[in-house]
Coordinates of C-alpha atoms in Angstrom, one line a residue:
M1 CA -17.6 -46.0 10.2
V2 CA -17.8 -42.6 11.6
T3 CA -15.1 -41.0 13.8
A4 CA -16.3 -38.3 16.0
A5 CA -14.2 -35.2 16.5
Q6 CA -12.7 -35.1 19.8
P7 CA -13.8 -32.4 22.2
R8 CA -11.5 -29.5 22.1
T9 CA -10.1 -28.1 25.4
P10 CA -9.2 -24.4 25.7
S11 CA -5.8 -23.9 26.7
V12 CA -2.8 -21.4 26.0
R13 CA -1.2 -24.0 23.6
H14 CA -3.2 -22.2 20.8
L15 CA -2.7 -18.8 21.9
G16 CA -1.0 -17.1 19.1
P17 CA 0.8 -13.7 18.6
N18 CA -2.4 -12.6 16.7
W19 CA -4.4 -11.9 20.0
Y20 CA -2.1 -8.8 20.6
A21 CA -4.3 -7.3 17.8
S22 CA -7.1 -7.0 20.3
V23 CA -4.7 -4.8 22.4
M24 CA -4.0 -2.6 19.5
G25 CA -7.6 -2.3 18.5
T26 CA -8.8 -1.4 21.8
A27 CA -5.9 1.2 22.7
V28 CA -6.6 3.0 19.3
V29 CA -10.1 3.6 20.4
G30 CA -8.9 5.8 23.2
S31 CA -6.1 7.3 21.5
A32 CA -8.0 8.2 18.3
G33 CA -10.9 9.6 20.2
V34 CA -8.6 12.1 21.9
A35 CA -7.1 13.0 18.5
L36 CA -10.5 14.0 17.3
P37 CA -11.0 17.7 16.4
A38 CA -12.8 19.5 19.2
P39 CA -15.5 19.5 20.2
A40 CA -16.0 16.0 18.7
N41 CA -13.3 14.4 20.9
G42 CA -15.9 14.0 23.7
P43 CA -15.4 13.2 27.3
H44 CA -11.7 12.1 28.1
A45 CA -13.1 9.9 31.0
V46 CA -14.3 7.6 28.4
F47 CA -11.2 7.4 26.4
A48 CA -9.1 6.9 29.6
A49 CA -11.4 3.9 30.6
V50 CA -10.8 2.3 27.1
W51 CA -6.9 2.9 27.6
V52 CA -6.9 1.3 31.0
L53 CA -8.7 -1.8 29.2
S54 CA -6.1 -1.9 26.7
L55 CA -3.4 -1.9 29.5
L56 CA -5.0 -4.8 31.3
L57 CA -5.3 -6.8 28.2
L58 CA -1.7 -6.1 27.6
V59 CA -0.7 -7.4 31.0
A60 CA -2.9 -10.5 30.6
L61 CA -1.6 -11.4 27.2
L62 CA 2.0 -10.9 28.2
A63 CA 1.4 -13.4 31.0
A64 CA -0.5 -15.8 29.0
R65 CA 2.2 -15.7 26.0
A66 CA 4.8 -16.2 28.7
V67 CA 3.2 -19.4 29.9
H68 CA 2.8 -20.2 26.3
W69 CA 6.5 -20.0 25.7
A70 CA 7.3 -22.0 28.9
R71 CA 4.9 -24.8 28.4
H72 CA 4.4 -25.1 24.7
R73 CA 7.8 -24.3 23.1
D74 CA 7.2 -26.6 20.3
Q75 CA 4.1 -24.7 19.3
A76 CA 5.6 -21.6 19.7
R77 CA 8.7 -22.5 17.4
A78 CA 6.1 -23.7 14.9
H79 CA 4.4 -20.3 14.8
L80 CA 7.7 -18.7 14.0
L81 CA 8.0 -21.2 11.1
D82 CA 4.6 -20.8 9.7
P83 CA 4.3 -18.0 7.1
A84 CA 0.7 -17.5 8.0
V85 CA 1.5 -16.7 11.8
A86 CA 5.0 -15.6 11.8
P87 CA 4.0 -11.8 10.8
F88 CA 1.8 -11.4 13.8
H89 CA 4.8 -11.5 16.0
A90 CA 5.0 -8.0 15.2
C91 CA 1.7 -7.4 17.0
L92 CA 3.4 -7.5 20.2
A93 CA 5.5 -4.5 19.3
M94 CA 2.6 -2.5 18.0
A95 CA 0.7 -3.4 21.2
L96 CA 3.3 -2.1 23.5
L97 CA 3.6 1.1 21.4
S98 CA -0.2 1.7 21.4
V99 CA -0.6 1.2 25.0
G100 CA 2.5 3.4 25.6
G101 CA 1.3 6.0 23.4
G102 CA -2.2 5.8 24.9
A103 CA -0.7 6.8 28.1
L104 CA 0.3 10.0 27.2
T105 CA -2.8 10.9 25.2
A106 CA -5.9 9.2 26.7
G107 CA -4.4 8.2 30.2
R108 CA -2.3 11.3 31.1
D109 CA -5.3 12.8 32.9
L110 CA -5.9 9.5 35.0
I111 CA -2.4 8.6 36.0
G112 CA -0.5 11.9 35.7
T113 CA 2.1 13.3 33.4
R114 CA 5.1 11.9 35.2
A115 CA 3.7 8.3 35.3
A116 CA 2.6 8.5 31.7
V117 CA 5.9 9.6 30.4
A118 CA 7.6 6.9 32.4
L119 CA 5.2 4.2 31.2
D120 CA 5.4 5.3 27.7
T121 CA 9.2 5.7 27.7
V122 CA 9.4 1.8 28.9
L123 CA 6.8 0.5 26.5
Y124 CA 8.0 2.7 23.5
T125 CA 11.5 1.6 24.0
A126 CA 10.6 -2.1 24.2
G127 CA 8.1 -1.8 21.4
T128 CA 10.5 -0.1 19.1
A129 CA 13.1 -2.7 19.6
A130 CA 10.7 -5.4 19.1
G131 CA 9.3 -3.8 16.2
L132 CA 12.8 -3.4 14.4
G133 CA 13.7 -6.9 15.4
A134 CA 10.3 -8.3 13.8
A135 CA 11.0 -6.1 10.8
V136 CA 14.2 -7.9 10.2
A137 CA 13.6 -11.2 11.5
V138 CA 10.2 -12.1 10.0
P139 CA 11.1 -11.4 6.3
Y140 CA 14.6 -13.2 6.9
L141 CA 12.6 -16.2 8.1
M142 CA 10.1 -15.9 5.1
A143 CA 13.1 -15.9 2.7
V144 CA 15.4 -18.6 4.4
R145 CA 13.3 -20.9 6.3
Q146 CA 9.5 -20.5 5.5
R147 CA 9.7 -20.2 1.5
A148 CA 6.2 -18.9 0.9
E149 CA 4.6 -19.2 -2.6
P150 CA 3.3 -16.1 -4.4
A151 CA -0.1 -17.6 -4.0
Q152 CA 0.2 -17.2 -0.2
A153 CA 0.7 -13.6 -0.3
S154 CA -1.4 -11.9 2.1
P155 CA -1.8 -8.5 3.8
V156 CA -0.8 -10.0 6.9
W157 CA 2.9 -9.9 5.6
L158 CA 2.8 -6.2 5.9
L159 CA 2.6 -6.3 9.8
P160 CA 6.3 -6.6 10.4
L161 CA 6.9 -3.7 8.1
V162 CA 4.2 -1.5 9.8
A163 CA 5.8 -1.8 13.4
P164 CA 8.5 0.9 12.8
M165 CA 5.9 3.2 11.3
V166 CA 3.9 3.0 14.5
S167 CA 7.2 4.0 16.4
A168 CA 7.5 7.0 14.1
A169 CA 3.9 8.2 14.7
L170 CA 4.2 7.8 18.6
G171 CA 7.7 8.7 19.2
P172 CA 7.1 12.5 18.8
L173 CA 4.8 12.4 21.9
L174 CA 8.0 11.9 23.9
V175 CA 9.9 14.8 22.3
P176 CA 8.7 17.6 24.5
H177 CA 9.6 15.5 27.6
L178 CA 13.3 15.2 26.6
P179 CA 16.1 17.7 27.5
P180 CA 16.2 20.7 24.8
G181 CA 18.7 20.4 22.1
Q182 CA 20.2 17.4 20.6
P183 CA 18.4 14.8 22.5
R184 CA 14.8 16.3 21.1
E185 CA 16.2 16.6 17.7
T186 CA 17.8 13.1 17.6
L187 CA 14.5 11.5 18.6
L188 CA 12.4 13.4 16.2
L189 CA 14.6 12.6 13.2
A190 CA 15.1 8.9 14.4
C191 CA 11.2 9.0 13.9
L192 CA 11.5 10.2 10.7
A193 CA 14.2 7.6 9.7
L194 CA 11.7 5.0 11.0
F195 CA 8.9 6.5 8.7
G196 CA 11.3 6.0 6.0
A197 CA 12.3 2.5 6.5
S198 CA 8.8 1.4 7.1
L199 CA 7.4 3.2 4.2
L200 CA 10.0 1.9 1.7
A201 CA 9.7 -1.7 3.0
V202 CA 5.8 -1.5 2.6
L203 CA 6.3 -0.2 -1.0
L204 CA 8.2 -3.2 -1.8
M205 CA 5.6 -5.6 -0.1
L206 CA 2.4 -4.1 -1.2
P207 CA 2.6 -4.9 -4.9
L208 CA 2.9 -8.5 -4.1
V209 CA -0.2 -8.5 -2.0
F210 CA -2.2 -6.8 -4.7
A211 CA -0.9 -8.8 -7.5
R212 CA -1.9 -12.0 -5.4
L213 CA -5.3 -10.6 -5.0
I214 CA -5.7 -9.8 -8.7
T215 CA -4.3 -12.9 -10.3
A216 CA -5.3 -15.6 -7.7
G217 CA -8.9 -14.2 -6.8
P218 CA -10.3 -13.3 -3.6
L219 CA -8.7 -14.2 -0.1
P220 CA -10.2 -17.2 1.9
L221 CA -13.3 -16.1 3.9
A222 CA -11.5 -16.1 7.2
L223 CA -8.7 -13.9 5.9
T224 CA -10.8 -11.4 4.0
P225 CA -11.0 -8.8 6.8
T226 CA -7.1 -8.7 6.9
L227 CA -7.6 -6.6 3.6
F228 CA -8.0 -3.6 6.1
L229 CA -4.5 -4.2 7.2
V230 CA -3.2 -2.3 4.1
L231 CA -4.9 1.1 5.9
G232 CA -2.5 0.6 8.6
P233 CA 0.8 1.9 6.9
L234 CA -1.4 4.5 4.9
G235 CA -3.1 6.0 7.9
Q236 CA -0.1 5.7 10.2
S237 CA 2.2 7.3 7.8
A238 CA -0.1 10.3 7.4
T239 CA -0.2 10.5 11.1
A240 CA 3.5 10.2 11.5
T241 CA 4.1 13.0 9.1
G242 CA 1.4 15.1 11.0
V243 CA 2.8 14.7 14.5
I244 CA 6.5 15.0 13.4
A245 CA 5.6 18.3 11.9
D246 CA 3.8 19.3 15.1
A247 CA 6.9 18.5 17.2
A248 CA 9.3 20.1 14.9
P249 CA 9.1 23.9 15.9
G250 CA 11.8 24.6 18.3
V251 CA 13.3 21.2 17.8
V252 CA 14.9 21.3 14.4
P253 CA 16.3 24.5 12.9
A254 CA 14.5 26.4 10.2
P255 CA 13.6 25.9 7.5
Y256 CA 13.2 22.2 8.1
D257 CA 10.5 22.7 10.6
R258 CA 8.4 24.6 8.3
G259 CA 9.4 22.0 5.3
L260 CA 8.2 19.2 7.7
A261 CA 4.8 21.0 8.1
V262 CA 4.6 21.3 4.2
F263 CA 5.6 17.7 3.8
A264 CA 2.9 16.4 6.1
V265 CA 0.1 18.2 3.8
L266 CA 1.8 17.2 0.4
Y267 CA 2.2 13.3 1.6
G268 CA -0.8 13.1 3.7
V269 CA -3.4 14.3 1.3
P270 CA -2.8 11.7 -1.7
V271 CA -2.1 8.9 0.9
M272 CA -5.4 9.5 2.6
G273 CA -7.0 9.7 -0.9
F274 CA -5.5 6.2 -1.6
A275 CA -6.6 5.1 1.9
L276 CA -10.3 5.7 1.1
L277 CA -10.0 4.0 -2.3
W278 CA -8.6 1.0 -0.5
L279 CA -11.2 1.1 2.2
A280 CA -14.0 1.0 -0.4
L281 CA -12.2 -1.9 -2.1
A282 CA -11.7 -3.9 1.2
T283 CA -15.4 -3.3 2.1
A284 CA -16.6 -4.6 -1.0
H285 CA -14.6 -7.9 -0.4
V286 CA -15.9 -8.2 3.2
V287 CA -19.4 -7.7 2.0
R288 CA -18.9 -10.4 -0.6
A289 CA -17.5 -12.6 2.2
R290 CA -20.3 -12.0 4.5
R291 CA -22.6 -13.1 1.6
H292 CA -20.6 -16.3 1.1
G293 CA -20.9 -17.1 4.8
M294 CA -17.9 -15.5 6.5
G295 CA -18.2 -16.0 10.3
F296 CA -16.4 -14.4 13.1
A297 CA -12.6 -15.0 13.4
L298 CA -9.7 -13.0 15.4
T299 CA -9.1 -11.6 12.0
W300 CA -12.0 -9.3 12.7
W301 CA -9.5 -7.2 14.8
A302 CA -8.2 -6.0 11.5
F303 CA -11.3 -3.8 11.4
T304 CA -10.0 -1.8 14.2
F305 CA -6.3 -0.5 14.4
P306 CA -5.9 0.2 10.8
V307 CA -9.3 2.4 10.7
G308 CA -7.9 3.9 14.0
T309 CA -4.7 5.2 12.2
C310 CA -7.0 6.6 9.3
V311 CA -8.8 8.5 12.0
T312 CA -5.5 10.0 13.4
G313 CA -4.2 10.7 10.0
A314 CA -7.2 12.6 9.1
A315 CA -7.2 14.4 12.2
A316 CA -3.6 15.5 11.6
L317 CA -4.7 16.7 8.1
A318 CA -7.4 18.8 9.8
R319 CA -4.9 20.4 12.0
H320 CA -2.5 21.2 9.3
T321 CA -5.0 22.3 6.5
G322 CA -7.9 23.7 8.6
L323 CA -10.3 22.0 6.4
A324 CA -13.8 21.0 7.8
V325 CA -13.7 18.0 5.4
Y326 CA -10.9 16.3 7.1
E327 CA -12.6 17.0 10.4
A328 CA -15.8 15.5 9.2
L329 CA -13.6 12.5 7.7
A330 CA -12.0 11.9 11.3
V331 CA -15.3 11.8 13.0
G332 CA -16.9 9.5 10.2
L333 CA -14.1 7.1 10.5
Y334 CA -14.2 7.2 14.2
A335 CA -17.6 6.0 14.3
V336 CA -16.7 3.1 11.9
L337 CA -13.8 2.3 14.3
V338 CA -16.2 2.1 17.4
A339 CA -18.6 -0.1 15.3
A340 CA -15.8 -2.4 14.3
W341 CA -14.3 -2.7 17.9
L342 CA -17.7 -3.6 19.3
A343 CA -18.2 -6.3 16.7
A344 CA -14.8 -7.6 17.3
A345 CA -15.0 -7.4 20.9
R346 CA -18.4 -9.1 21.1
G347 CA -17.2 -11.9 18.8
T348 CA -14.1 -12.4 21.0
V349 CA -16.0 -12.4 24.1
R350 CA -18.3 -15.0 22.8
G351 CA -15.6 -17.1 21.4
L352 CA -13.7 -17.1 24.8
L353 CA -16.8 -18.1 26.8
S354 CA -17.6 -21.0 24.3
G355 CA -14.0 -22.2 24.5
E356 CA -13.9 -21.8 20.5
L357 CA -11.0 -19.3 20.4
L358 CA -8.5 -21.0 22.6
A359 CA -9.4 -24.6 21.4
G360 CA -7.2 -26.6 18.9
P361 CA -8.1 -27.0 15.3
R362 CA -11.2 -29.3 15.0
P363 CA -10.2 -32.5 13.0
A364 CA -12.4 -33.2 10.0
P365 CA -14.6 -36.0 10.7
V366 CA -13.8 -39.2 8.4
V367 CA -16.6 -41.1 7.0
L368 CA -15.9 -44.1 5.0
A369 CA -18.5 -46.5 3.9
S370 CA -18.0 -50.2 3.1
G371 CA -16.2 -50.4 -0.5
T372 CA -14.9 -46.9 -0.2
G373 CA -11.2 -46.1 -0.6
R374 CA -9.2 -43.1 -1.0
T375 CA -6.4 -42.4 -3.8
T376 CA -2.8 -41.3 -2.8
S377 CA -3.9 -37.7 -3.3
G378 CA -6.6 -38.1 -0.7
A379 CA -9.6 -37.9 -3.2
V380 CA -12.5 -40.4 -2.3
R381 CA -13.0 -42.8 -5.1

């Protein structure tokens, strides 16, 4: 007897928080393009258009997720208790932060400085609050309610811990728009504190991810792209130290302003070195996965935002060292970012048009011939 799978109907019931990764990956294409060393940064109108697209995606997803929570609260709660899905709730915070930061970089010439500052202030405040909440709530749920096994360790677990680092990297953009004196210094040092909070938390989690990779073997094919998520805290932290140092003169007293510039180089150079090493390792795993049949999944958006943070990190090092090699690195990584965005966007659009990405999990067909039974473990005998 053959039980055919039921047709899958697209709906927002299966719209998870991982969809916000598409907003992050789109926004970073614009903001990273603006950060490229001149004259490689190209026409700002193109970057502004990409930023507008990310803003529209954010509005659409916020509305769709609101409907999801209103109509499918059981599924929303199940996502919170699923260790494979819960960390993606931090993507909301990073989507808000990315679009807000992009308003002051890629979108300012389009909407004006005043509107850009107002929009970024709202999105930065909301994104930072959501990011700090996720950084506490998700690990708490993992420890108290989810009880994940070591073999389940995944780079996805880093997502809630990276959100404060995104705030650290984008907060300095607002510093010049605050009143001089303590308001500016408070925000800048708050960004430094967010940098430290995120960095130390990532240093606690990353060994678990690496140990799982070494002891339990490669990740499942669909999850292999998430190895690129490790680049996020690396590139974003190098970016954060660079932009904090850029904003420091006249905001923090001497010699701390100069000390922050020195720290940006002493920290950023070795971290970017490790980022390139991990990029090579992650790429090797992806090539292997493709050879074993890895197809498109929403995890392909992991190829975008983390690489974008490495672009801005390399650009920050180019500013602080004056070395052409970092300028070339930023341009090369940006080319990788654009190619990754095109691949992820194409797969997403095709998946939406076909209904695959918003459909529920497909039930496995059950084929039982006469005289065939199953053991209590589910194995066919």
